Coordinates of C-alpha atoms in Angstrom, one line a residue:
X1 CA -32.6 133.9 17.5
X2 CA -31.4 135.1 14.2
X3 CA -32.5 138.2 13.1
X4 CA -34.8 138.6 10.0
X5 CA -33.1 139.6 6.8
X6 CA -33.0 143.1 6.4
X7 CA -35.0 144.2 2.8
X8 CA -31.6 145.1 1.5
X9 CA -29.3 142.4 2.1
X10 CA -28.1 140.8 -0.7
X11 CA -26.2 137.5 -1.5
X12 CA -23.5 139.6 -2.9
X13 CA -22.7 142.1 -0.4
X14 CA -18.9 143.1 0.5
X15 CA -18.4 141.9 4.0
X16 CA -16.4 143.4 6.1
X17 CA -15.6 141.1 9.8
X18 CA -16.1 143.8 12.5
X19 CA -18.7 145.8 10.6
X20 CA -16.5 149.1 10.2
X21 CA -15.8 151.0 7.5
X22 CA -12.5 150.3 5.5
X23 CA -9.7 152.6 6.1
X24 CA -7.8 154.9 3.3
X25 CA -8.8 158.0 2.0
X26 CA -11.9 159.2 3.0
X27 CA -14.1 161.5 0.3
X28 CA -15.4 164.1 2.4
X29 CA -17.8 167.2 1.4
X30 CA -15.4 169.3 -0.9
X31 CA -12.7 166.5 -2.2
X32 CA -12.5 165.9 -6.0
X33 CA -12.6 163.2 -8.1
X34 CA -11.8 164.6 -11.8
X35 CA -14.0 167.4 -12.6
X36 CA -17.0 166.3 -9.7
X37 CA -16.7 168.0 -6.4
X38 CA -18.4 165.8 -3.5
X39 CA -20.9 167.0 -1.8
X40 CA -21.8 165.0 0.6
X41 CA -22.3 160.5 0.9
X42 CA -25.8 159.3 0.0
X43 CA -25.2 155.8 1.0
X44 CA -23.9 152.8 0.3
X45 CA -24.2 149.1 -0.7
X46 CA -22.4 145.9 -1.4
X47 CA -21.3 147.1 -4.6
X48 CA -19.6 151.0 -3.6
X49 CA -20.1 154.1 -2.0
X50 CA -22.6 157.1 -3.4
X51 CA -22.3 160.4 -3.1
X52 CA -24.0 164.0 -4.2
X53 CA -21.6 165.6 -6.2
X54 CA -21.3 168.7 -8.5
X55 CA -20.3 168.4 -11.6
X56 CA -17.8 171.5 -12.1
X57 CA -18.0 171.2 -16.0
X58 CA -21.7 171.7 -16.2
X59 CA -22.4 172.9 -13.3
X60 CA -25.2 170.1 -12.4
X61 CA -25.6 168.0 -9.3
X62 CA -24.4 163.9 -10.0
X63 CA -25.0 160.9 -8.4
X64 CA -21.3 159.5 -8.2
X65 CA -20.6 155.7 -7.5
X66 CA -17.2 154.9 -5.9
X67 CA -15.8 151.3 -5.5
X68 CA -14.6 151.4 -1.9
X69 CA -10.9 151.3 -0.7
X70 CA -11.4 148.0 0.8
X71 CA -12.0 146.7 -3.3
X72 CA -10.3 148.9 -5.0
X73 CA -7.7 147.0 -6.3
X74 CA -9.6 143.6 -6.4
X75 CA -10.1 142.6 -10.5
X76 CA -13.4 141.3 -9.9
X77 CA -15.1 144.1 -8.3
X78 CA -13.1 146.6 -10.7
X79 CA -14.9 144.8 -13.8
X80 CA -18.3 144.4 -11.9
X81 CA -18.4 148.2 -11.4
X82 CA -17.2 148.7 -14.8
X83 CA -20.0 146.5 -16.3
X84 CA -22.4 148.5 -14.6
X85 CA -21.9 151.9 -16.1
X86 CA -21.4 149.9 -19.5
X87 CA -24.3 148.0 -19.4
X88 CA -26.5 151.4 -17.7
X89 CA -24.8 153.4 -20.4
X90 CA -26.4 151.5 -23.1
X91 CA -29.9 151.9 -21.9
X92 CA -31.1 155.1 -23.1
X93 CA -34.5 155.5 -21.5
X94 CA -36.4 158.1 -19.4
X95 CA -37.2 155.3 -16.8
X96 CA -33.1 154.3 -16.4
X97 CA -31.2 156.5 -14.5
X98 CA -28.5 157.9 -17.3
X99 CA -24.6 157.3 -16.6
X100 CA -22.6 160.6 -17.7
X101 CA -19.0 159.5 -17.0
X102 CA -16.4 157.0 -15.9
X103 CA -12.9 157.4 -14.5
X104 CA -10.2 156.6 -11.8
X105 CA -8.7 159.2 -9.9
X106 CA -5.8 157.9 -6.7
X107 CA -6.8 155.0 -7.1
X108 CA -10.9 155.4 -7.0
X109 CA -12.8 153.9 -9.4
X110 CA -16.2 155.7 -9.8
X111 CA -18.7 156.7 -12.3
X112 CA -20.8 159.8 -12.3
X113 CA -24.7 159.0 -13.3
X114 CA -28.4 161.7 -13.1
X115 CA -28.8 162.1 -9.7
X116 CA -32.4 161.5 -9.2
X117 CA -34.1 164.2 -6.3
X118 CA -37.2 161.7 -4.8
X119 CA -37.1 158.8 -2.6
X120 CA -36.9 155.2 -3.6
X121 CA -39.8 153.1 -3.3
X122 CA -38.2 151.3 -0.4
X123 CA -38.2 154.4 1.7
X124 CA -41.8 155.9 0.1
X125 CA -43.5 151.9 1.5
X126 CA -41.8 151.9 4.9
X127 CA -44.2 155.0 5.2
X128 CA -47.1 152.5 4.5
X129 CA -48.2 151.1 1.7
X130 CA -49.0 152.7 -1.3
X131 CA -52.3 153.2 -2.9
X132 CA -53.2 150.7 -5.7
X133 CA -52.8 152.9 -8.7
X134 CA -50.0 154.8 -7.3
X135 CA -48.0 151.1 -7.2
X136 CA -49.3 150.0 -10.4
X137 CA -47.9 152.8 -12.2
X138 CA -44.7 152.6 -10.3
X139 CA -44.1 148.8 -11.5
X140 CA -45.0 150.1 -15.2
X141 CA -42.3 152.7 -15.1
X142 CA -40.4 149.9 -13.7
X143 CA -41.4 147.4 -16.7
X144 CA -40.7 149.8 -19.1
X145 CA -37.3 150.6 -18.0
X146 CA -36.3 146.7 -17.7
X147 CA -38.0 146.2 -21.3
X148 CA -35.0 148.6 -22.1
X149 CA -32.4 147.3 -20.9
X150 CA -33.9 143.6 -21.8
X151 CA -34.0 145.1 -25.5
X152 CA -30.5 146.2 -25.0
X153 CA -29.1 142.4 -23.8
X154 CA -29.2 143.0 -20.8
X155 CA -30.7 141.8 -16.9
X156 CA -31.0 143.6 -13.9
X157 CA -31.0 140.5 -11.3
X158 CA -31.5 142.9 -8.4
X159 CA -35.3 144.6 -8.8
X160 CA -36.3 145.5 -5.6
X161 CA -37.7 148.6 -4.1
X162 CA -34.6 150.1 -3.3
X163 CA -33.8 150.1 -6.5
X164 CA -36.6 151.8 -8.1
X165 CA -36.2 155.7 -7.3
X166 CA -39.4 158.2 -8.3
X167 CA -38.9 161.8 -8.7
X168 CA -40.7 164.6 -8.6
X169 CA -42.8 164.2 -11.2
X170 CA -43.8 160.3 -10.5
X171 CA -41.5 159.0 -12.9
X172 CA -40.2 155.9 -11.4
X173 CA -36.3 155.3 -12.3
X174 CA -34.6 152.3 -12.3
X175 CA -31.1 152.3 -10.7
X176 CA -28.1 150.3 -9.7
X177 CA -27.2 147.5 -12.7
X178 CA -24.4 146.4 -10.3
X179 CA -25.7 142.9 -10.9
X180 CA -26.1 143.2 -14.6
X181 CA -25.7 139.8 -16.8
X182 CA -25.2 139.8 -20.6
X183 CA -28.2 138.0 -22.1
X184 CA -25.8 135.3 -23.7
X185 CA -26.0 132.0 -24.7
X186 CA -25.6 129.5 -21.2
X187 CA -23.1 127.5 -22.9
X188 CA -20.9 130.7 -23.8
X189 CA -17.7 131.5 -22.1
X190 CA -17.9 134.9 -22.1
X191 CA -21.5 134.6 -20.2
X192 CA -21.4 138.1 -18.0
X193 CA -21.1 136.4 -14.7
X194 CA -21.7 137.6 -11.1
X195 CA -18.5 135.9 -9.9
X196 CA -16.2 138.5 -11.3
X197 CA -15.4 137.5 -14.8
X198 CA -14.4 139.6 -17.3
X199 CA -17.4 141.0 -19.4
X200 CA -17.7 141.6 -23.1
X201 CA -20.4 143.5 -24.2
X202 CA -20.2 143.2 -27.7
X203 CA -23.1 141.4 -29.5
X204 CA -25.8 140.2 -27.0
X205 CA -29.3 138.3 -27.6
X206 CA -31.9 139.2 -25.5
X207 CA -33.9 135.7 -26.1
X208 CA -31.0 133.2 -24.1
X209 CA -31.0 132.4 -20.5
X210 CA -28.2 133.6 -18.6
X211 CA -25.7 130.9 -17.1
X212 CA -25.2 131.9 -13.3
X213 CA -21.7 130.6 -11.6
X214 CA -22.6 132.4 -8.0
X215 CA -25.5 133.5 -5.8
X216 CA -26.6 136.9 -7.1
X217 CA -29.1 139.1 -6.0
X218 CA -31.4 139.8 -2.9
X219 CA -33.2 136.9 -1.2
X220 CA -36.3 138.7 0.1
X221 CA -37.6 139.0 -4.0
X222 CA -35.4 136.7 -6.0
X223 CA -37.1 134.4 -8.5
X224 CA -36.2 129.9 -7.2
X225 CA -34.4 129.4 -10.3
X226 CA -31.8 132.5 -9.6
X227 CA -31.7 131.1 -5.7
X228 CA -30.5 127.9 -7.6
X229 CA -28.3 129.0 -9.8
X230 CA -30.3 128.1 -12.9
X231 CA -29.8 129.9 -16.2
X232 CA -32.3 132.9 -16.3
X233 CA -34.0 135.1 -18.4
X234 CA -35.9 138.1 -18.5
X235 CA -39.0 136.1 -16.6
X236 CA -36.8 136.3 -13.3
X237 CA -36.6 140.2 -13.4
X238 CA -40.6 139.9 -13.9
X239 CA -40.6 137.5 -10.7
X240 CA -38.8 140.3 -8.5
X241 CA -40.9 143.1 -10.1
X242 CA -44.1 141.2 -8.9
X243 CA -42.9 140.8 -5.3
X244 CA -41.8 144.6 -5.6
X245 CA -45.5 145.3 -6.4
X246 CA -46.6 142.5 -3.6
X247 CA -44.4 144.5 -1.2
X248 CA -45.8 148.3 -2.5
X249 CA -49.4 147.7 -2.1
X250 CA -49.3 144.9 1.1
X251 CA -47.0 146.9 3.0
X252 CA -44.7 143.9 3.3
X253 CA -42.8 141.6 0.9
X254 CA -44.4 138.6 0.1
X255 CA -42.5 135.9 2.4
X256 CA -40.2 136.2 5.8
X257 CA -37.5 133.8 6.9
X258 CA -34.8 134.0 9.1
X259 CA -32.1 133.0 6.3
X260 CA -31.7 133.3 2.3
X261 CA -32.3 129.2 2.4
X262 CA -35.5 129.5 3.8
X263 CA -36.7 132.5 1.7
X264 CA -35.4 130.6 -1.4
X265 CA -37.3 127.5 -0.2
X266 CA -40.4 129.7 0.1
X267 CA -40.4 131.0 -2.7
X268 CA -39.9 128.1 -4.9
X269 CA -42.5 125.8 -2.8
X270 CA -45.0 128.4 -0.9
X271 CA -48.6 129.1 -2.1
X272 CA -48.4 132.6 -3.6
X273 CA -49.6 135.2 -0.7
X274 CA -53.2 137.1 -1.7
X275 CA -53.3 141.2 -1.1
X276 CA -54.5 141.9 2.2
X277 CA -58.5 142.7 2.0
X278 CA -59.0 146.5 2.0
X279 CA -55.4 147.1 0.0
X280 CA -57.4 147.7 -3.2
X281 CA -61.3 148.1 -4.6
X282 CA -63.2 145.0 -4.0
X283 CA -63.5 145.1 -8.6
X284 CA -59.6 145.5 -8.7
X285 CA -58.9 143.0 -5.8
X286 CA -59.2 139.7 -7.6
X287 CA -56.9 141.4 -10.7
X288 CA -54.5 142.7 -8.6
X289 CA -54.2 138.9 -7.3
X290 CA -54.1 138.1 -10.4
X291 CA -51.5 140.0 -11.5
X292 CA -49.0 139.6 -8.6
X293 CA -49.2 135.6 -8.7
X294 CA -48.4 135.3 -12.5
X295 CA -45.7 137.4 -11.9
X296 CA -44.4 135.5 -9.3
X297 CA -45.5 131.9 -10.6
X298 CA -42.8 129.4 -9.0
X299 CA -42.2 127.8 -12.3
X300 CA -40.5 130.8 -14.9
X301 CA -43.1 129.2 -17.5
X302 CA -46.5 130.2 -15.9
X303 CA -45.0 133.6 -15.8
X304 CA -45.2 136.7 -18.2
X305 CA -42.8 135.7 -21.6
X306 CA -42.2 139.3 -22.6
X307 CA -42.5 142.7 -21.1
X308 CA -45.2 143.6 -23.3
X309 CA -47.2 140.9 -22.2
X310 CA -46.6 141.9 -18.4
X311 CA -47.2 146.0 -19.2
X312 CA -50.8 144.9 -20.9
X313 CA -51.7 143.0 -18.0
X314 CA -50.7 145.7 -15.8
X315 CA -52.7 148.1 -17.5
X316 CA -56.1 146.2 -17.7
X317 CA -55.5 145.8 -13.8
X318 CA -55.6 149.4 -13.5
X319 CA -58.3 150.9 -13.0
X320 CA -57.2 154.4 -14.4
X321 CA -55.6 152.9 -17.7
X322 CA -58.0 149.9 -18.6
X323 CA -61.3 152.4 -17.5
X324 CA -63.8 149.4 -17.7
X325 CA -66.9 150.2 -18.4
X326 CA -69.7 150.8 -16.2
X327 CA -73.3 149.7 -15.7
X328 CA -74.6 152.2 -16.4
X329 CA -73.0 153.1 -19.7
X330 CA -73.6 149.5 -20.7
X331 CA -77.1 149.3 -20.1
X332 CA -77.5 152.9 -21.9
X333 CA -74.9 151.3 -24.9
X334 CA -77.1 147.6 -25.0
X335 CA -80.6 149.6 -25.3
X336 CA -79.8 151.4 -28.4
X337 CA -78.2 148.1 -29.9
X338 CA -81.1 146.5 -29.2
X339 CA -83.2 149.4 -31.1
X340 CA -80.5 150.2 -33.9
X341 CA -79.5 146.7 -34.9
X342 CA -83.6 145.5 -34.1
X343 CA -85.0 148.3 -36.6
X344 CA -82.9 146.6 -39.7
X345 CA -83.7 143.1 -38.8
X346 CA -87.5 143.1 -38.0
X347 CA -87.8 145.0 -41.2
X348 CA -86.3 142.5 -43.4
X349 CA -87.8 139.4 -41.5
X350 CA -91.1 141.4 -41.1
X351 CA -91.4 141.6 -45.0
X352 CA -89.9 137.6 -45.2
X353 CA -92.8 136.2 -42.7
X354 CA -95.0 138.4 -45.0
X355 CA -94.2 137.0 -47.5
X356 CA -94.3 133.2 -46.1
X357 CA -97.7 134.2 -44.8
X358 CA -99.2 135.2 -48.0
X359 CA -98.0 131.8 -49.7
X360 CA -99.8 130.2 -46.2
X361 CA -96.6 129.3 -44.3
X362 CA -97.1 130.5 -40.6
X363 CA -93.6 130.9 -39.2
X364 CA -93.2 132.5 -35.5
X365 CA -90.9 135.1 -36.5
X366 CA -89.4 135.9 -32.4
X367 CA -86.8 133.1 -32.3
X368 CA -85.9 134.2 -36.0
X369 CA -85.3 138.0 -35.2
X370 CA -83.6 137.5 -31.9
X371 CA -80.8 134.8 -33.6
X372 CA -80.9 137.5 -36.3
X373 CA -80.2 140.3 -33.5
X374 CA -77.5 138.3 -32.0
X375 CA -75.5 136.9 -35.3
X376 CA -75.3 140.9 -36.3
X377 CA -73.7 141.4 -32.3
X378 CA -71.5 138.9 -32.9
X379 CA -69.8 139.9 -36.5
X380 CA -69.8 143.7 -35.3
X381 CA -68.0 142.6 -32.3
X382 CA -65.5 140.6 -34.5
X383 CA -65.1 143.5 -37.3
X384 CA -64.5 146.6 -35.3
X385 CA -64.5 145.7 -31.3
X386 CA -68.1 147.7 -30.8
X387 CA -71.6 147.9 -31.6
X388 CA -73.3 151.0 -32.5
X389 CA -74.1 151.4 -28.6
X390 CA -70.6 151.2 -27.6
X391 CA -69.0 153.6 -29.8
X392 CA -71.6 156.1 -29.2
X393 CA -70.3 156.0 -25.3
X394 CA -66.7 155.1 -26.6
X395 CA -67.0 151.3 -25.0
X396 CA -65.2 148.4 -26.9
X397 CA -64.7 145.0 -26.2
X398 CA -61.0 143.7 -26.2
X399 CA -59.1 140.9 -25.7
X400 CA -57.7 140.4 -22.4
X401 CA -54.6 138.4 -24.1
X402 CA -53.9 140.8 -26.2
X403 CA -56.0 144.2 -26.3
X404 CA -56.5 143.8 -29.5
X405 CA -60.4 143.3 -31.2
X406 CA -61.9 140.1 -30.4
X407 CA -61.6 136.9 -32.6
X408 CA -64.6 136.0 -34.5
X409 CA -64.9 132.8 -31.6
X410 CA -64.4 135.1 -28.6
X411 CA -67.5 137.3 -29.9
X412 CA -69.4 133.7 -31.0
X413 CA -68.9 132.3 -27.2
X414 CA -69.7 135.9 -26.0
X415 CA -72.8 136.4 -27.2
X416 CA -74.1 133.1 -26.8
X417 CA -73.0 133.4 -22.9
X418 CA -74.9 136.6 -22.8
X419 CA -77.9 135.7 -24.8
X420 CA -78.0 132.1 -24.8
X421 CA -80.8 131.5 -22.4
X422 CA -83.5 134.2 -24.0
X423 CA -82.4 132.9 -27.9
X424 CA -83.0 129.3 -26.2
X425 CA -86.1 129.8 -25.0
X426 CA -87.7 132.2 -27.7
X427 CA -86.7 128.8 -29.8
X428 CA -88.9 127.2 -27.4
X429 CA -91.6 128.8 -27.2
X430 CA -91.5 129.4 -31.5
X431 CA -91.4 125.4 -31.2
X432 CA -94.0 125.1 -28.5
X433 CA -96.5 127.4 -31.1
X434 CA -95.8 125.1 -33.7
X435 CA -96.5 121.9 -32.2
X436 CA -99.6 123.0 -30.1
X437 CA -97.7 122.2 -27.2
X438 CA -98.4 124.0 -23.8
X439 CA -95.2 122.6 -21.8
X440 CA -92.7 123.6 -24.2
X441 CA -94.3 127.2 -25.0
X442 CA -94.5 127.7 -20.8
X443 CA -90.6 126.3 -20.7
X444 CA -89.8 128.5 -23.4
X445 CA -91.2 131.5 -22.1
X446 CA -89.4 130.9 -18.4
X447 CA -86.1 130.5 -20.0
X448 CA -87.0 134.2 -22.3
X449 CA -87.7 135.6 -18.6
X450 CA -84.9 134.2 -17.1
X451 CA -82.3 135.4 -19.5
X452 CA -84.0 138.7 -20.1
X453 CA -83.8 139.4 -16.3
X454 CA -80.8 137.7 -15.7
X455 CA -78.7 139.7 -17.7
X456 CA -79.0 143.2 -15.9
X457 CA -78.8 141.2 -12.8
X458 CA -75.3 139.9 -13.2
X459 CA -74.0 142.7 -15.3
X460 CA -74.7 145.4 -11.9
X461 CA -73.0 142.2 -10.2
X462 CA -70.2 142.2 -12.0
X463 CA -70.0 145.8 -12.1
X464 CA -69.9 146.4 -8.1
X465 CA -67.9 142.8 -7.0
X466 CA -66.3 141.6 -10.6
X467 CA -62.7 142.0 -11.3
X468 CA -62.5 144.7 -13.9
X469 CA -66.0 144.9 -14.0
X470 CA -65.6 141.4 -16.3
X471 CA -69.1 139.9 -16.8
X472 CA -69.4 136.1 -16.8
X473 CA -70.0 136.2 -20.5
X474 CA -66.8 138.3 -21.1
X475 CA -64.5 136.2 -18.4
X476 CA -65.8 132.8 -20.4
X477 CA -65.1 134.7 -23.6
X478 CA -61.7 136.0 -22.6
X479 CA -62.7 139.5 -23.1
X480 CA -63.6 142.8 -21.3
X481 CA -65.5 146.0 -21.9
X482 CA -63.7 149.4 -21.4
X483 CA -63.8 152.8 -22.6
X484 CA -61.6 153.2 -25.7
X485 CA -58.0 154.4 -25.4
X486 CA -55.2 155.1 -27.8
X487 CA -52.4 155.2 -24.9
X488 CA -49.6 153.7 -26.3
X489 CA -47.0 151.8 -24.2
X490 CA -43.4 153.7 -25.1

């Protein structure tokens, strides 16, 4: 039986027919290339040979990239590896690994890049799976590196965990760009293709698909319409990214097969796989789901259109960014809206239903000062994102689309999801005194009960099972609750 593809193996890899390595001159600890000294071979991959080297100018360790003997003189892969350390030259960002140099040397193409001490996260999930938070933060890093180089007009077409290296200090690097496309127009010859055609990279847009003319990429996380050849954008970097993040917290990529046809079929026609039960908090589980199946939606249009998009949604799934509030702080924030925005309001319809009442109108004032209660909920919510409760114990309500405040809608459906039922029935029972009748004051008064203590109910619901700690009211609404935060995405 044919053995599983390995989590490497990429439809671009140099083949060689009996597996050894190609002859010629071999770059051993101590030979030089230029002004770097190797050190010793990191490894290797369809696209050249790394090595630890010193860089004898500055005296610094560099991660150099050679383009093997067996290639050396081929045009195709001399322009691919050429393209590379353009394309990663141009992205100047702490989450891109930086390129320092480029030159030829007997006949070796190479180019010298920051080596990065850490592991990839390919080597750091074969350990076991990473903690929720820990891969989170990983794929942002990730995200904000491809945002980049997306910004720069360029693709990666190979995200994978191999390819994502954290050092030291948890800053998660993006590396190898050997499959890097242009973001040009599909219809324009000078498209950066993975077949080996001569790149420009001149002016570049970062909003075009990219025409493909070959296979490109690995199988095991590549978005259908790169399997098919389609033109891409930025949406099938975000595919791979979410099967990276499938793969870091299940322990596992998201689909097996036996060839890159079958994982291609899979991942075009599969149902998306769900995190394994126990991977994450049971309030993070259904948002993690969430996440990782928008991501990786089959059709590029269901998925994330822009990085910033994606990096929001990444950060109200974590736990440690978003902070969602808590029952307790929302019970603590609704009990002093409920006295600061009450006192205001049964004063001025205290002194209007004293005023009716002296002319000899009698007007149940309940059902008047809880609509009251709620209108002044809704406008504050649509104004500044909090009542007085919540920015006393620094809660706001957001929008999940966008983070920002809510609409003046989304704070209108909220409220009347939250506090529908007691408004309804204090209207009931306001209408039951005023018509003498018994049935509607009793059905009034069951639906006040109901909703007053229904509320608390769901909210501690919500709070222990509910993704993000969303309460029903804020999941119709589109919104969520969570401690305020000024972290800006870079």
């Amino acid at each position: 039986m044919t053995a599983k593809l390995e989590l490497d193996d990429t439809a671009t890899a140099i083949a060689r027919p009996d597996g050894s390595a190609p002859a010629g001159d071999v770059l051993g600890p101590g030979s030089r290339l230029g002004h770097f000294r190797i050190e010793r071979r990191l490894g290797a991959g369809g696209m050249g040979e790394v090595y630890l080297a010193t860089d004898l100018a500055l005296d610094r360790p560099v991660a150099l990239k050679v383009l093997p003997p067996a290639t050396a003189h081929e045009a195709a892969y001399r322009d691919r590896l050429i393209r590379e350390a353009r394309a990663q030259a141009r992205v100047v960002h702490p989450n891109v690994a930086h390129i320092y140099f480029i030159g030829e040397e007997r006949g070796r193409l190479y180019f010298a890049m920051e080596y990065v001490v850490g592991e990839t996260l390919a080597e750091r999930v074969a350990a076991g799976p990473l903690a929720v938070e820990d891969a989170l933060a990983a794929v942002r890093g990730a995200a904000l590196g491809l945002r980049e180089a997306q910004r720069s007009g360029f693709l990666h077409r190979d995200v994978k965990p191999s390819n994502l290296m954290r050092d030291p200090h948890g800053e998660v690097k993006v590396l190898d760009f050997g499959l890097v496309a242009a973001a040009t127009a599909p219809d324009d010859d000078d498209d950066d293709h993975a077949d080996g055609t001569t790149a420009k990279l001149g002016d570049v847009t970062s909003s075009a698909p990219v025409a493909q003319t070959s296979f490109a990429g690995t199988p095991l996380y590549m978005a259908p319409e790169q399997a098919r050849g389609e033109p891409i954008d930025l949406r099938a970097d975000i595919y791979a990214l979410g099967a990276t993040l499938y793969h870091l917290v299940a322990g596992a990529p998201p689909f097996a097969a036996d060839t890159a046809l079958q994982l291609a079929s899979l991942h075009a026609t599969a149902l998306r796989p769900t995190v394994p039960r126990g991977r994450a908090p049971r309030a993070q589980l259904s948002a993690l789901d969430t996440l990782c199946s928008r991501m990786m939606a089959p059709r590029a249009a269901d998925r994330f259109a822009s990085y910033d998009e994606l990096l929001h949604a990444i950060d109200l799934a974590s736990l440690a960014r978003a902070r969602p509030g808590g029952f307790v702080a929302r019970v603590v924030a609704a009990t002093i809206d409920s006295l600061v925005l009450a006192v205001p309001v049964l004063l001025v319809i205290g002194l209007a239903l004293k005023y009716l009442a002296s002319n000899s109108y009698e007007v149940n004032g309940s059902p008047i000062s809880l609509t009251a209660i709620a209108v002044a909920n809704t406008l504050a919510l649509a104004r500044w994102g909090r009542t007085p409760g919540k920015a006393l114990l620094e809660l706001e309500v957001v929008s999940v689309a966008d983070g920002a405040r809510p609409t003046l809608m989304q704070a209108l459906v909220r409220t009347a999801a939250q506090l529908g039922l007691a408004i309804a029935g204090s209207w009931f029972a306001g209408f039951g005194d005023m018509l003498d009748s018994h049935p509607l004051h009793a059905l009034g008064d069951v639906l006040m009960t109901l909703g007053v203590i229904a509320a608390p109910l769901v909210l501690l619901a919500s709070a222990l099972f509910g993704a993000n700690r969303r309460a029903p009211w804020d999941r119709v609404a589109g919104t969520m609750v969570r401690y305020r935060t000024t972290r800006p995405s870079r």
